[in-house]
Amino acid sequence: DAGVIQSPRHEVTEMGQEVTLRCKPISGHDYLFWYRQTMMRGLELLIYFNNNVPIDDSGMPEDRFSAKMPNASFSTLKIQPSEPRDSAVYFCASRLLRSNTGELFFGEGSRLTVL
Amino acid sequence: QKEVEQDPGPLSVPEGAIVSLNCTYSNSAFQYFMWYRQYSRKGPELLMYTYSSGNKEDGRFTAQVDKSSKYISLFIRDSQPSDSATYLCAMSAKGSARQLTFGSGTQLTVLP
């Protein structure tokens, strides 16, 4: 299996522009999570899906952030309009419902810089 | 106060040293405890998993959980330069989602 695949790996954009981050989870996994990582705040959960349905979006910082999962193999995280404080590494992770350990499998992340 | 507290370091040790990494937590509902390792510019990967209290050993790595003190540790014996990474503790309560709460991570450098 190729693991969790994220794109783009790096994105540099200007304040006010729309940013779309993409994720392909591991095939067969039931849960998909979006995290944001910064030096100041560490790894923060933004939103997670179970079987393509958003379950908890309480970590989404503002209405500028939105996430969708139109099918089991694809999810997007959109920021519109972007601001410099959104600069961070965004990780997508997936896992199986029937996992003894509850292990999360992370992608390599999308590094976002908003100028 | 954060639910999970972890000293961010950075921690620098010579090759061969014993490393001790620690986290404290406040939520008594946490039952599942993990350590993730994150290399530079990579995603975190599961290193160790422990359910409830006790010790678990895997090669040079030992994970300890003391639920009475709400304290977990990761020990690395005979540390190697390849162990240089950020180590994140993570924990969750029972339930189907088993949503993880992460510590902020400790950056470790093992010097050759």
Short mmCIF file of C-alpha atoms in Angstrom, two decimals:
data_model
loop_
_atom_site.label_atom_id
_atom_site.label_comp_id
_atom_site.label_asym_id
_atom_site.label_seq_id
_atom_site.Cartn_x
_atom_site.Cartn_y
_atom_site.Cartn_z
CA ASP A 1 0.00 0.00 0.00
CA ALA A 2 1.24 3.48 -0.82
CA GLY A 3 0.17 4.94 2.51
CA VAL A 4 -1.66 8.23 2.99
CA ILE A 5 -0.95 10.54 0.08
CA GLN A 6 -1.12 14.30 0.41
CA SER A 7 -0.72 17.06 -2.14
CA PRO A 8 0.76 19.52 -2.60
CA ARG A 9 3.83 18.92 -0.42
CA HIS A 10 4.62 22.61 -0.41
CA GLU A 11 2.43 25.61 -1.11
CA VAL A 12 3.41 29.27 -1.02
CA THR A 13 0.61 31.72 -1.56
CA GLU A 14 -0.32 35.30 -0.87
CA MET A 15 -2.74 36.48 1.77
CA GLY A 16 -6.30 36.39 0.54
CA GLN A 17 -5.82 33.54 -1.91
CA GLU A 18 -7.72 30.27 -1.74
CA VAL A 19 -5.76 27.18 -0.72
CA THR A 20 -6.88 23.60 -1.32
CA LEU A 21 -5.06 20.70 0.27
CA ARG A 22 -5.78 17.14 -0.84
CA CYS A 23 -5.60 13.74 0.79
CA LYS A 24 -5.97 10.15 -0.31
CA PRO A 25 -6.33 7.86 2.73
CA ILE A 26 -5.24 4.24 2.91
CA SER A 27 -7.75 2.06 1.10
CA GLY A 28 -10.25 0.45 3.46
CA HIS A 29 -9.66 2.83 6.36
CA ASP A 30 -12.81 4.08 8.07
CA TYR A 31 -11.58 7.29 9.65
CA LEU A 32 -9.85 10.30 8.16
CA PHE A 33 -8.35 13.11 10.24
CA TRP A 34 -6.97 16.53 9.37
CA TYR A 35 -4.32 17.97 11.71
CA ARG A 36 -2.36 21.20 11.75
CA GLN A 37 1.16 21.37 13.22
CA THR A 38 3.00 24.51 14.32
CA MET A 39 5.93 25.12 16.63
CA MET A 40 3.77 27.12 19.00
CA ARG A 41 0.70 24.88 19.23
CA GLY A 42 1.99 21.44 18.26
CA LEU A 43 -0.34 18.99 16.52
CA GLU A 44 -3.96 20.15 16.57
CA LEU A 45 -6.95 18.16 15.34
CA LEU A 46 -9.04 20.20 12.93
CA ILE A 47 -11.75 17.76 11.81
CA TYR A 48 -12.36 14.06 11.36
CA PHE A 49 -14.61 11.92 9.21
CA ASN A 50 -16.07 8.46 9.72
CA ASN A 51 -17.14 6.71 6.53
CA ASN A 52 -16.98 10.04 4.67
CA VAL A 53 -19.25 11.81 7.18
CA PRO A 54 -17.84 14.73 9.21
CA ILE A 55 -18.09 13.81 12.89
CA ASP A 56 -16.33 16.55 14.79
CA ASP A 57 -15.22 19.87 13.29
CA SER A 58 -14.83 21.71 16.59
CA GLY A 59 -11.12 22.14 15.90
CA MET A 60 -11.63 24.10 12.70
CA PRO A 61 -10.38 27.54 13.68
CA GLU A 62 -12.70 29.74 11.64
CA ASP A 63 -15.32 29.75 8.92
CA ARG A 64 -12.49 30.33 6.48
CA PHE A 65 -11.67 26.65 6.88
CA SER A 66 -13.78 23.93 5.31
CA ALA A 67 -13.27 20.22 4.66
CA LYS A 68 -15.05 17.70 2.49
CA MET A 69 -14.85 13.99 1.85
CA PRO A 70 -16.88 13.27 -1.28
CA ASN A 71 -15.87 9.60 -1.32
CA ALA A 72 -13.85 7.06 0.63
CA SER A 73 -10.65 7.75 -1.26
CA PHE A 74 -10.46 11.54 -1.31
CA SER A 75 -10.68 14.50 1.04
CA THR A 76 -9.95 18.21 0.75
CA LEU A 77 -9.19 20.95 3.24
CA LYS A 78 -9.85 24.42 1.92
CA ILE A 79 -8.84 27.79 3.34
CA GLN A 80 -10.53 30.83 1.83
CA PRO A 81 -9.29 33.50 2.22
CA SER A 82 -5.88 32.49 3.55
CA GLU A 83 -4.00 34.56 6.14
CA PRO A 84 -0.33 34.53 7.26
CA ARG A 85 -1.31 32.91 10.58
CA ASP A 86 -2.53 29.89 8.64
CA SER A 87 1.10 29.05 7.81
CA ALA A 88 1.71 25.55 9.17
CA VAL A 89 2.15 21.94 8.16
CA TYR A 90 -1.19 20.26 7.53
CA PHE A 91 -1.34 16.50 8.00
CA CYS A 92 -3.95 14.03 6.89
CA ALA A 93 -4.18 10.71 8.73
CA SER A 94 -6.37 7.64 8.45
CA ARG A 95 -7.11 4.55 10.50
CA LEU A 96 -9.20 1.44 10.72
CA LEU A 97 -12.24 1.26 12.99
CA ARG A 98 -11.26 -2.27 14.01
CA SER A 99 -7.75 -1.47 15.12
CA ASN A 100 -6.52 -2.77 18.47
CA THR A 101 -4.08 0.08 18.84
CA GLY A 102 -6.09 2.83 17.15
CA GLU A 103 -2.94 3.60 15.18
CA LEU A 104 -3.08 6.65 12.97
CA PHE A 105 -1.25 6.53 9.65
CA PHE A 106 -0.07 9.97 8.64
CA GLY A 107 0.78 11.40 5.27
CA GLU A 108 3.96 13.39 4.78
CA GLY A 109 2.11 16.67 5.21
CA SER A 110 1.48 19.80 3.19
CA ARG A 111 3.69 22.72 4.21
CA LEU A 112 1.73 25.95 3.71
CA THR A 113 3.30 29.39 3.72
CA VAL A 114 0.99 32.39 3.42
CA LEU A 115 2.83 35.63 2.68
CA GLN B 1 -3.85 23.94 31.21
CA LYS B 2 -3.37 21.49 28.35
CA GLU B 3 -4.71 17.96 28.70
CA VAL B 4 -1.28 16.56 27.83
CA GLU B 5 1.96 18.25 28.82
CA GLN B 6 5.31 17.37 27.29
CA ASP B 7 8.67 19.08 27.68
CA PRO B 8 9.55 20.36 24.19
CA GLY B 9 13.29 20.17 24.75
CA PRO B 10 15.40 20.30 22.68
CA LEU B 11 17.31 17.39 24.18
CA SER B 12 20.82 16.58 23.01
CA VAL B 13 22.67 13.42 24.15
CA PRO B 14 25.83 11.53 23.10
CA GLU B 15 25.53 8.28 21.21
CA GLY B 16 25.00 5.34 23.57
CA ALA B 17 23.24 7.36 26.26
CA ILE B 18 19.96 6.36 27.87
CA VAL B 19 17.20 8.79 26.97
CA SER B 20 14.11 9.42 29.07
CA LEU B 21 11.10 11.22 27.57
CA ASN B 22 8.02 12.01 29.63
CA CYS B 23 4.45 13.26 29.46
CA THR B 24 1.87 14.10 32.09
CA TYR B 25 -1.85 14.25 31.52
CA SER B 26 -4.95 15.37 33.35
CA ASN B 27 -7.79 13.32 31.82
CA SER B 28 -8.33 10.18 33.91
CA ALA B 29 -10.42 8.67 31.09
CA PHE B 30 -7.33 8.09 28.97
CA GLN B 31 -6.74 4.35 28.55
CA TYR B 32 -4.58 4.06 25.43
CA PHE B 33 -1.08 5.50 25.38
CA MET B 34 1.24 5.83 22.43
CA TRP B 35 4.53 7.27 21.37
CA TYR B 36 4.93 8.55 17.85
CA ARG B 37 8.27 9.37 16.24
CA GLN B 38 8.50 12.16 13.68
CA TYR B 39 11.56 12.64 11.51
CA SER B 40 12.22 16.06 10.03
CA ARG B 41 9.75 16.96 7.27
CA LYS B 42 7.88 13.66 7.66
CA GLY B 43 4.61 12.61 9.24
CA PRO B 44 4.52 10.99 12.71
CA GLU B 45 4.78 7.19 12.86
CA LEU B 46 3.66 4.93 15.69
CA LEU B 47 6.61 3.73 17.76
CA MET B 48 5.09 2.20 20.90
CA TYR B 49 1.59 1.41 22.14
CA THR B 50 0.45 0.56 25.67
CA TYR B 51 -3.00 -0.14 26.99
CA SER B 52 -3.67 1.02 30.56
CA SER B 53 -0.84 0.81 33.11
CA GLY B 54 2.38 -1.14 32.92
CA ASN B 55 5.54 -1.50 30.89
CA LYS B 56 6.17 -2.57 27.32
CA GLU B 57 9.54 -3.28 25.80
CA ASP B 58 10.48 -3.43 22.12
CA GLY B 59 14.18 -3.73 21.43
CA ARG B 60 15.93 -0.62 22.73
CA PHE B 61 12.62 1.09 23.54
CA THR B 62 10.59 0.78 26.75
CA ALA B 63 7.26 2.50 27.36
CA GLN B 64 5.92 2.93 30.90
CA VAL B 65 2.51 4.08 32.02
CA ASP B 66 1.66 5.07 35.60
CA LYS B 67 -2.05 5.88 35.62
CA SER B 68 -2.09 6.66 39.33
CA SER B 69 0.33 9.52 38.72
CA LYS B 70 -0.99 10.31 35.22
CA TYR B 71 2.55 10.01 33.91
CA ILE B 72 4.00 8.17 30.94
CA SER B 73 7.61 7.65 29.88
CA LEU B 74 9.60 6.42 26.93
CA PHE B 75 13.13 5.12 27.50
CA ILE B 76 15.64 4.64 24.72
CA ARG B 77 18.68 2.51 25.55
CA ASP B 78 21.97 2.71 23.64
CA SER B 79 20.70 5.71 21.69
CA GLN B 80 21.83 6.05 18.07
CA PRO B 81 22.12 9.06 15.75
CA SER B 82 19.24 7.50 13.78
CA ASP B 83 17.03 8.06 16.84
CA SER B 84 17.29 11.82 16.28
CA ALA B 85 13.69 12.93 15.77
CA THR B 86 10.76 14.53 17.54
CA TYR B 87 8.90 12.20 19.89
CA LEU B 88 5.23 12.84 20.52
CA CYS B 89 3.19 11.20 23.22
CA ALA B 90 -0.45 10.58 22.40
CA MET B 91 -3.38 9.18 24.31
CA SER B 92 -7.07 8.46 23.99
CA ALA B 93 -10.10 7.32 25.93
CA LYS B 94 -12.34 4.37 25.07
CA GLY B 95 -14.87 4.78 22.31
CA SER B 96 -15.09 3.95 18.64
CA ALA B 97 -13.34 7.11 17.48
CA ARG B 98 -10.46 6.80 19.98
CA GLN B 99 -9.59 10.38 19.12
CA LEU B 100 -5.94 11.03 20.02
CA THR B 101 -4.70 13.94 22.09
CA PHE B 102 -1.05 14.67 21.36
CA GLY B 103 1.68 16.21 23.45
CA SER B 104 3.66 19.03 21.86
CA GLY B 105 6.64 16.75 21.16
CA THR B 106 10.24 16.57 22.40
CA GLN B 107 12.99 17.17 19.87
CA LEU B 108 15.87 14.73 20.42
CA THR B 109 19.34 14.86 18.88
CA VAL B 110 21.78 11.99 19.39
CA LEU B 111 25.32 13.13 18.68
CA PRO B 112 27.77 10.65 17.11
#
